mmCIF file of C-alpha atoms and ligand atoms in Angstrom:
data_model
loop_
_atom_site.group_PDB
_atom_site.id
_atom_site.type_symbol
_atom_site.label_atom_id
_atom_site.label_comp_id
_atom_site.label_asym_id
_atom_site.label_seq_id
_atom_site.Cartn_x
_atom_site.Cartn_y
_atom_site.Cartn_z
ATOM 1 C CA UNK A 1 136.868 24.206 -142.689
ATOM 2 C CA UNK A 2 136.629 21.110 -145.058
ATOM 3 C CA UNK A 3 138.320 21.983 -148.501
ATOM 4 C CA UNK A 4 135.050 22.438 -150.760
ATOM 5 C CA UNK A 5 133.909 20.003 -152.932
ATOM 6 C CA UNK A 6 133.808 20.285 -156.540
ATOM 7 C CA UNK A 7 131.341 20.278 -158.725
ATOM 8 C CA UNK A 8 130.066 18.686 -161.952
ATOM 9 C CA UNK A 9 128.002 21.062 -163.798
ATOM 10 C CA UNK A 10 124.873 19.382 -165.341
ATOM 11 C CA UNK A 11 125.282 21.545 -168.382
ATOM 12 C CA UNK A 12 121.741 22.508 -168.247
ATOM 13 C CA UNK A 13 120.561 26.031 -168.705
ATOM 14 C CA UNK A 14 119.065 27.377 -165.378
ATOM 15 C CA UNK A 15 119.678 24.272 -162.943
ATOM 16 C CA UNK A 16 123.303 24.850 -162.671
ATOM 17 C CA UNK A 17 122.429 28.346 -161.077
ATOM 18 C CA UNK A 18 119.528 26.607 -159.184
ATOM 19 C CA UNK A 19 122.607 24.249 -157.508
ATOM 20 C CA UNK A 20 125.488 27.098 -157.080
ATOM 21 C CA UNK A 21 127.309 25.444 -159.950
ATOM 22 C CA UNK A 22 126.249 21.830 -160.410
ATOM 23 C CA UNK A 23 126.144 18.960 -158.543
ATOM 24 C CA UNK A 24 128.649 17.326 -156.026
ATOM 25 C CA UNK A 25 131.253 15.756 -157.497
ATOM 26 C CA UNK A 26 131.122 11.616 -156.453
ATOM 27 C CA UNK A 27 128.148 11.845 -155.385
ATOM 28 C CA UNK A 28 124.514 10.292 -156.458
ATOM 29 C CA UNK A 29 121.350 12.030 -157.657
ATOM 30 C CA UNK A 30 117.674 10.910 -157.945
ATOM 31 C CA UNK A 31 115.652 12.656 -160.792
ATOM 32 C CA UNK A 32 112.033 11.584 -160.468
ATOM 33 C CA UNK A 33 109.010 11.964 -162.255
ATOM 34 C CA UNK A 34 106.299 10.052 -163.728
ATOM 35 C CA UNK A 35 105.949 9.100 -167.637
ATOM 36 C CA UNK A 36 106.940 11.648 -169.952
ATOM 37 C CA UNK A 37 107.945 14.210 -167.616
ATOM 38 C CA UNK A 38 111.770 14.346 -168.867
ATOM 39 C CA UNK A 39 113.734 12.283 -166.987
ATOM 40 C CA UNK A 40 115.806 10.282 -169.862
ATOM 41 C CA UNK A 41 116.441 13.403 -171.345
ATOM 42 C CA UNK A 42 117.632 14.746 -168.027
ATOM 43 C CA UNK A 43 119.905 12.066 -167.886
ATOM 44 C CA UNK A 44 121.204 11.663 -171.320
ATOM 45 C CA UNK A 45 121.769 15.677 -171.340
ATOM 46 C CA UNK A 46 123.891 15.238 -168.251
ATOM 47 C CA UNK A 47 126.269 12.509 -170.275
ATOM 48 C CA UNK A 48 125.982 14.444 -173.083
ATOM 49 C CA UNK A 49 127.439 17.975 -172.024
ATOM 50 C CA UNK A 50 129.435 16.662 -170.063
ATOM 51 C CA UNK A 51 131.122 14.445 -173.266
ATOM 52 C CA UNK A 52 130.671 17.637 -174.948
ATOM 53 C CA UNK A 53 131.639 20.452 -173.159
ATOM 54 C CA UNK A 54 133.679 19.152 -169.851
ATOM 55 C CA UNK A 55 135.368 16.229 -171.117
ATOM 56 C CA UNK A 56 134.161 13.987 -169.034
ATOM 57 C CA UNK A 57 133.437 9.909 -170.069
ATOM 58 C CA UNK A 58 129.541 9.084 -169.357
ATOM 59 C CA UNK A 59 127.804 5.586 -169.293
ATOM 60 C CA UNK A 60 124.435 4.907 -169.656
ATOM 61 C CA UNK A 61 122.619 2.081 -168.420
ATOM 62 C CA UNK A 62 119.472 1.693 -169.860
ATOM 63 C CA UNK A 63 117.393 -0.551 -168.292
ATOM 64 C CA UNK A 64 114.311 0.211 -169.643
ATOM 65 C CA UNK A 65 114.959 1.172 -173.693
ATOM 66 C CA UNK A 66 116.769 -0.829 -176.153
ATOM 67 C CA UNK A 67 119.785 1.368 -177.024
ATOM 68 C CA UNK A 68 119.262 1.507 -180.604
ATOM 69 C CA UNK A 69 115.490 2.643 -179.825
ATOM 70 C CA UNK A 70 117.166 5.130 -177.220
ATOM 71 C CA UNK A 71 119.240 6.908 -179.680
ATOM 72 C CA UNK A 72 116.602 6.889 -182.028
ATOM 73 C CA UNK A 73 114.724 9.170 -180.480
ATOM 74 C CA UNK A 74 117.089 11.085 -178.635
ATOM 75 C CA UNK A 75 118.244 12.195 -182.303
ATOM 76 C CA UNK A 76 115.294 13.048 -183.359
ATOM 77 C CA UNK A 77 113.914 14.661 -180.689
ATOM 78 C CA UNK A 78 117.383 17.054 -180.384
ATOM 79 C CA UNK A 79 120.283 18.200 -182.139
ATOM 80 C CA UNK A 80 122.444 17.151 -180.538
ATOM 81 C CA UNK A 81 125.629 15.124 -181.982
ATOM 82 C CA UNK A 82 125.323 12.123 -179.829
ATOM 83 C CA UNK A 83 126.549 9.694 -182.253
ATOM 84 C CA UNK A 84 129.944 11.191 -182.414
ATOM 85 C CA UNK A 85 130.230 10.848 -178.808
ATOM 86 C CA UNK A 86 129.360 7.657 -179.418
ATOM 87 C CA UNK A 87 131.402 6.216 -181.896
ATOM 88 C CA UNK A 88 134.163 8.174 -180.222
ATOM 89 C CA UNK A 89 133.813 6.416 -177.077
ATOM 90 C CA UNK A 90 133.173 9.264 -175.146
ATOM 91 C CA UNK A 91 129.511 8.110 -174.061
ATOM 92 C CA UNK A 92 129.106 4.242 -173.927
ATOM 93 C CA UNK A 93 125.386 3.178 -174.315
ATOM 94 C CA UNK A 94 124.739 -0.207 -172.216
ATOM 95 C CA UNK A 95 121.558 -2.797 -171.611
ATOM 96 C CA UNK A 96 122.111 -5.605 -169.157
ATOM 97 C CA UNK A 97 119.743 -8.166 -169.988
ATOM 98 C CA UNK A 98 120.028 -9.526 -166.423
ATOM 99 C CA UNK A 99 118.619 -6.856 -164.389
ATOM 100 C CA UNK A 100 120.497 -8.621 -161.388
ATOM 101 C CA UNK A 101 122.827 -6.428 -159.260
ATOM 102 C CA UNK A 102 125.758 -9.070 -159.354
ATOM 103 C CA UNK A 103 126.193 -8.615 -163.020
ATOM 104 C CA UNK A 104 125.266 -4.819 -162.856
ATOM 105 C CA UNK A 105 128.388 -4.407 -160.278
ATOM 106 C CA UNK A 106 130.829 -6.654 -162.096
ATOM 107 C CA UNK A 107 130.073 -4.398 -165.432
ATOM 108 C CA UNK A 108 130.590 -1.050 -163.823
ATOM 109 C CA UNK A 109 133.777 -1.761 -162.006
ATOM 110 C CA UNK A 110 135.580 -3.506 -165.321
ATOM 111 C CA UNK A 111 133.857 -0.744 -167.491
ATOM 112 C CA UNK A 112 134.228 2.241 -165.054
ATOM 113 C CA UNK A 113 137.948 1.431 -164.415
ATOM 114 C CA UNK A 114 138.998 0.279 -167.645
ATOM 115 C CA UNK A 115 137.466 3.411 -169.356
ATOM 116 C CA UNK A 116 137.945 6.452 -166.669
ATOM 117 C CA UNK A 117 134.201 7.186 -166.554
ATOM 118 C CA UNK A 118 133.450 9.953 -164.723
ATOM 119 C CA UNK A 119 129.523 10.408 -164.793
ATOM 120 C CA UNK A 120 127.062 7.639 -165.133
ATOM 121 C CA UNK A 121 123.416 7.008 -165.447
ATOM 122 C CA UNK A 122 121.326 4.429 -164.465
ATOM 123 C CA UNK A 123 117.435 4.907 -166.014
ATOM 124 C CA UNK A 124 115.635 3.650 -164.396
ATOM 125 C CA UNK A 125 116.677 2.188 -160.972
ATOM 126 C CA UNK A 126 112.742 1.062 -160.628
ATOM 127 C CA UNK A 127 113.747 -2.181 -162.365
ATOM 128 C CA UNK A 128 116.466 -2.983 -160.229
ATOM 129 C CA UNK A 129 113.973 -2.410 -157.208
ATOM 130 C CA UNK A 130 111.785 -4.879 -159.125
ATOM 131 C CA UNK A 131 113.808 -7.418 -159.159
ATOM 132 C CA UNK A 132 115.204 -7.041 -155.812
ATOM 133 C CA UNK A 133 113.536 -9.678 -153.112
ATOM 134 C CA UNK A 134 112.811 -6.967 -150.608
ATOM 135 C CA UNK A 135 113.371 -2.841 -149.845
ATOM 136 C CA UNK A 136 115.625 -4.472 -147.214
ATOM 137 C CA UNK A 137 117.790 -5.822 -149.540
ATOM 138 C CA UNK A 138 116.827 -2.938 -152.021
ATOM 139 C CA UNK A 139 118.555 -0.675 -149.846
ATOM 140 C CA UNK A 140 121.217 -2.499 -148.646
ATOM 141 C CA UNK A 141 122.403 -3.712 -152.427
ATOM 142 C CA UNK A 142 121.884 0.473 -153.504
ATOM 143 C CA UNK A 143 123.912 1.864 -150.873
ATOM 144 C CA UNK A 144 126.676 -1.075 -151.538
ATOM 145 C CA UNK A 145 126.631 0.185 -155.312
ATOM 146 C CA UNK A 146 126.522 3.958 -154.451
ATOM 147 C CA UNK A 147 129.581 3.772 -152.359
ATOM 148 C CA UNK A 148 131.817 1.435 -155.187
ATOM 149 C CA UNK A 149 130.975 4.527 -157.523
ATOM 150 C CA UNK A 150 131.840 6.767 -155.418
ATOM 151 C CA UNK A 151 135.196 4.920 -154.959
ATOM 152 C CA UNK A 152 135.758 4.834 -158.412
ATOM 153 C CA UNK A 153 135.378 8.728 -159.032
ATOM 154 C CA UNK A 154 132.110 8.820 -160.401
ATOM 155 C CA UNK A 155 129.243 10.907 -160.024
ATOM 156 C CA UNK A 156 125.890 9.159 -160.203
ATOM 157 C CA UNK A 157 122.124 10.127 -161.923
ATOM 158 C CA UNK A 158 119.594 7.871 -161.081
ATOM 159 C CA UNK A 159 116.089 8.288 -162.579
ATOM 160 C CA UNK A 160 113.069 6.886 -161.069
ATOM 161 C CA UNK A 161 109.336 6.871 -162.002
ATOM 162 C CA UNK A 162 107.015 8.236 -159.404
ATOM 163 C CA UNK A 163 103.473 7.523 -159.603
ATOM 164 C CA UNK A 164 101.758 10.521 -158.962
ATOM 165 C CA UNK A 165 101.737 13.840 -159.920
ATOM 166 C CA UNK A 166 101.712 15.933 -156.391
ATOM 167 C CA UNK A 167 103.739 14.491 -153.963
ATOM 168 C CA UNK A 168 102.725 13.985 -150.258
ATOM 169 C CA UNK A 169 105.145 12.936 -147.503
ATOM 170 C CA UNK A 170 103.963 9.634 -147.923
ATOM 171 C CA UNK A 171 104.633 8.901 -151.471
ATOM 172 C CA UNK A 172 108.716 9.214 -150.561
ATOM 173 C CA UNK A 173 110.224 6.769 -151.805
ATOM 174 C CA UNK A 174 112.950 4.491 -150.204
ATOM 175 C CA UNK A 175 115.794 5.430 -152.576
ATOM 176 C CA UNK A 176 114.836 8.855 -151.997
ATOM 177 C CA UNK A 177 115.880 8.698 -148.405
ATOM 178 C CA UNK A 178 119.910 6.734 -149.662
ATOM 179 C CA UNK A 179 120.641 8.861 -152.455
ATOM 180 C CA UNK A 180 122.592 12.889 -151.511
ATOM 181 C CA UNK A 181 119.956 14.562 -154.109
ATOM 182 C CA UNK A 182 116.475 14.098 -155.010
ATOM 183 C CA UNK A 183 115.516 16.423 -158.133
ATOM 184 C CA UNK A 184 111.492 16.267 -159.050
ATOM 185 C CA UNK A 185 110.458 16.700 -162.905
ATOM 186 C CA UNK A 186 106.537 17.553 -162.760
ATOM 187 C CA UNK A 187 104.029 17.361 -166.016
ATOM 188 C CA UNK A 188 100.827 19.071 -164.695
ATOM 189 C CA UNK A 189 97.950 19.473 -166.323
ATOM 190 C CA UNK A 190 96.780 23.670 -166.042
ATOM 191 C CA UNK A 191 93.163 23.782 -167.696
ATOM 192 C CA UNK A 192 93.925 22.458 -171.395
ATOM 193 C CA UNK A 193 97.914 21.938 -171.688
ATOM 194 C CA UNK A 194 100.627 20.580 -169.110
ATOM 195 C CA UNK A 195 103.357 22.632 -168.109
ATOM 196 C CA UNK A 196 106.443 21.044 -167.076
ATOM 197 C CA UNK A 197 108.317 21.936 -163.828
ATOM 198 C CA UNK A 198 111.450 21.361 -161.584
ATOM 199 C CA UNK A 199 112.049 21.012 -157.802
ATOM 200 C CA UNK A 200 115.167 20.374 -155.732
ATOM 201 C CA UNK A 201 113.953 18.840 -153.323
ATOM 202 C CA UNK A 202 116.879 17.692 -151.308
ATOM 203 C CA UNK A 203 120.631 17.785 -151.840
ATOM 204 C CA UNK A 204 123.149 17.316 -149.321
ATOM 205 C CA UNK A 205 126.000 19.855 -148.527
ATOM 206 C CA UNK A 206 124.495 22.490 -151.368
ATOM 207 C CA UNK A 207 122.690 25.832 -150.469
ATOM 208 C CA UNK A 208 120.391 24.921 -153.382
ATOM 209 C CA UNK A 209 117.160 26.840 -154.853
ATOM 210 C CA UNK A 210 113.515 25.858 -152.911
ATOM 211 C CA UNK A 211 111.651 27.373 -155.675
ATOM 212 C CA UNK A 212 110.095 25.246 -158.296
ATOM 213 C CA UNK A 213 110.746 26.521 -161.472
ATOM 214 C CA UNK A 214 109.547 26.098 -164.901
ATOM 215 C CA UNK A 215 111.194 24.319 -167.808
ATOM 216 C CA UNK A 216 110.803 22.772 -171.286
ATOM 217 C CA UNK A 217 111.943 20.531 -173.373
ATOM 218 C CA UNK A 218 113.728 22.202 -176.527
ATOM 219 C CA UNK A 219 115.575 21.115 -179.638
ATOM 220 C CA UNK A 220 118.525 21.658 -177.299
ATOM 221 C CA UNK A 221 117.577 20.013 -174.273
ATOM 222 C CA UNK A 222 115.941 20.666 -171.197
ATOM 223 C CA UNK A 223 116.008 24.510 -170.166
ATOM 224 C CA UNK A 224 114.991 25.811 -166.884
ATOM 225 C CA UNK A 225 113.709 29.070 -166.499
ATOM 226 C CA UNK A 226 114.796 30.951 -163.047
ATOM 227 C CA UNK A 227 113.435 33.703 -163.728
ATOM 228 C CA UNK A 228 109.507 32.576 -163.703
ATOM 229 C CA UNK A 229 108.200 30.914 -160.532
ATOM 230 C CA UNK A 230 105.017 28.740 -160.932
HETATM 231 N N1 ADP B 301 112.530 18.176 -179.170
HETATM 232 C C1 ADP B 301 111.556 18.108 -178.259
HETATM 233 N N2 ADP B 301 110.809 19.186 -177.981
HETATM 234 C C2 ADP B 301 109.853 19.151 -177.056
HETATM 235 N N3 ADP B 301 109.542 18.063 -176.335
HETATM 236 C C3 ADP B 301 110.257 16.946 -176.561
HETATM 237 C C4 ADP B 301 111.298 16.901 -177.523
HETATM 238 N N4 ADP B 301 111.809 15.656 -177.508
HETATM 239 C C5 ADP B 301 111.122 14.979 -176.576
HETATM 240 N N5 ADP B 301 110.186 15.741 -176.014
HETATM 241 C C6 ADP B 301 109.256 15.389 -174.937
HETATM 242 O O1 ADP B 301 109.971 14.637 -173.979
HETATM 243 C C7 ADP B 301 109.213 13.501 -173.627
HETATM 244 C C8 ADP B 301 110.126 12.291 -173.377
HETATM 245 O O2 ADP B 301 110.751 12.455 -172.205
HETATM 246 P P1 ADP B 301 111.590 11.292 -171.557
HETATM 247 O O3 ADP B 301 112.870 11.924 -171.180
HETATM 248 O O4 ADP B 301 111.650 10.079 -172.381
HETATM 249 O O5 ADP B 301 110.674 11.054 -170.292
HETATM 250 P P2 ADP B 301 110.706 9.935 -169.177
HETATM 251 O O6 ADP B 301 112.027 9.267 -169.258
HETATM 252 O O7 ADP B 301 110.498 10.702 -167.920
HETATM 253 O O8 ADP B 301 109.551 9.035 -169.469
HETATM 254 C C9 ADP B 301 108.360 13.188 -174.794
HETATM 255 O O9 ADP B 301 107.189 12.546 -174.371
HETATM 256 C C10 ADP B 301 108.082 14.552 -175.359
HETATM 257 O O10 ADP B 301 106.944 15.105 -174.724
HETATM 258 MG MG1 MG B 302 112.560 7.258 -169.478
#
């Protein structure tokens, strides 16, 4: 048998159990989910402890939110230290203006080899697929960037927004099908309040959880709760 693969722990309470540990290590996850439902803080949680409590350098590409704007809230909305991690270098906020994928690449591999970063975000990937001519060249320019990460010893979270709530076969998405691990953040609505949920719903090579479980969103972060299936 193959030596096993190690694992990056997400640092999140409940999901880490849900994945046997965490997730692959060098490998790329999708965390979906329409407006609201979590997915920034997902991603910003997973740079976070791993800054925090594995020692691992995170970047965040923010292609969406200014990064002033995206600390902002993440500060107020958690306590959490991220501005020590930040002016210690250990987390390295970053907006490219040019949302084109030559520029994109040329930034990770100086940043990414120059600084050892070992987990990076990119929220979301939706713009890139904006302002990519076709899915053709959508896929082919994702799976080129997945595999130079993977090269350079990272392990990859990208977020992207989904447009429904409930998902049918057809609403997959293309980079659903590239990407080793799809994770699903829901926001239903249940009579007169929405309750927030998590699904894996694919990830290669892990004997993962099939259950959807619920979570919220708490001063620390998200927190998933195994032991209450909706
Ligand atoms: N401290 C907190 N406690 C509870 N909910 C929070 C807290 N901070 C943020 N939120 C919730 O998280 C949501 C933001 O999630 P975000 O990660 O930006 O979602 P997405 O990126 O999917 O649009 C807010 O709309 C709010 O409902
Ligand atoms: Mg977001």
């Amino acid at each position: 048998m193959k030596e096993k693969i190690p694992r990056v722990p997400t640092g999140i309470k409940g999901l880490d159990e849900m994945l046997g540990g965490g997730l692959l290590k060098k490998r790329h996850v999708l965390v979906t989910g329409g407006p609201g439902s979590g997915k920034t803080t997902f991603a910003m949680q997973f740079l976070y402890n791993g800054a925090e409590k594995f020692g691992d350098k995170g970047l965040f590409i923010s292609l969406e939110e200014k990064s002033e704007k995206l600390v902002e809230n993440l500060s107020q909305g958690f306590n959490w230290d991220l501005e020590k991690h930040l002016r210690e270098g250990n987390i390295v906020i970053t907006t490219v203006d040019k949302f084109d994928w030559d520029t994109l690449t040329d930034m990770l591999q100086s940043y990414v080899t120059r600084h050892k970063v070992r987990r990076v975000v990119i929220d979301p990937l939706t713009i890139l697929r904006l302002n990519t001519r076709d899915t053709f060249e959508f896929r082919r320019k994702l799976i080129g960037l997945l595999g130079f990460l993977e090269n350079l010893d990272c392990t990859v979270l990208l977020t992207s927004e989904s447009q429904s709530l409930t998902r049918e076969a057809s609403t997959y998405t293309l980079e659903e099908f590239v990407v080793d691990g799809v994770i699903v953040l829901y926001n239903i609505p249940v009579r007169n309040e929405r309750r927030r949920a998590l699904e894996i719903v694919k990830m290669r090579g892990v004997a993962h959880s099939n259950n959807i479980y619920p979570f919220k969103i708490t001063p620390k972060g998200i927190v998933v709760y195994q032991e209450e299936i909706i």
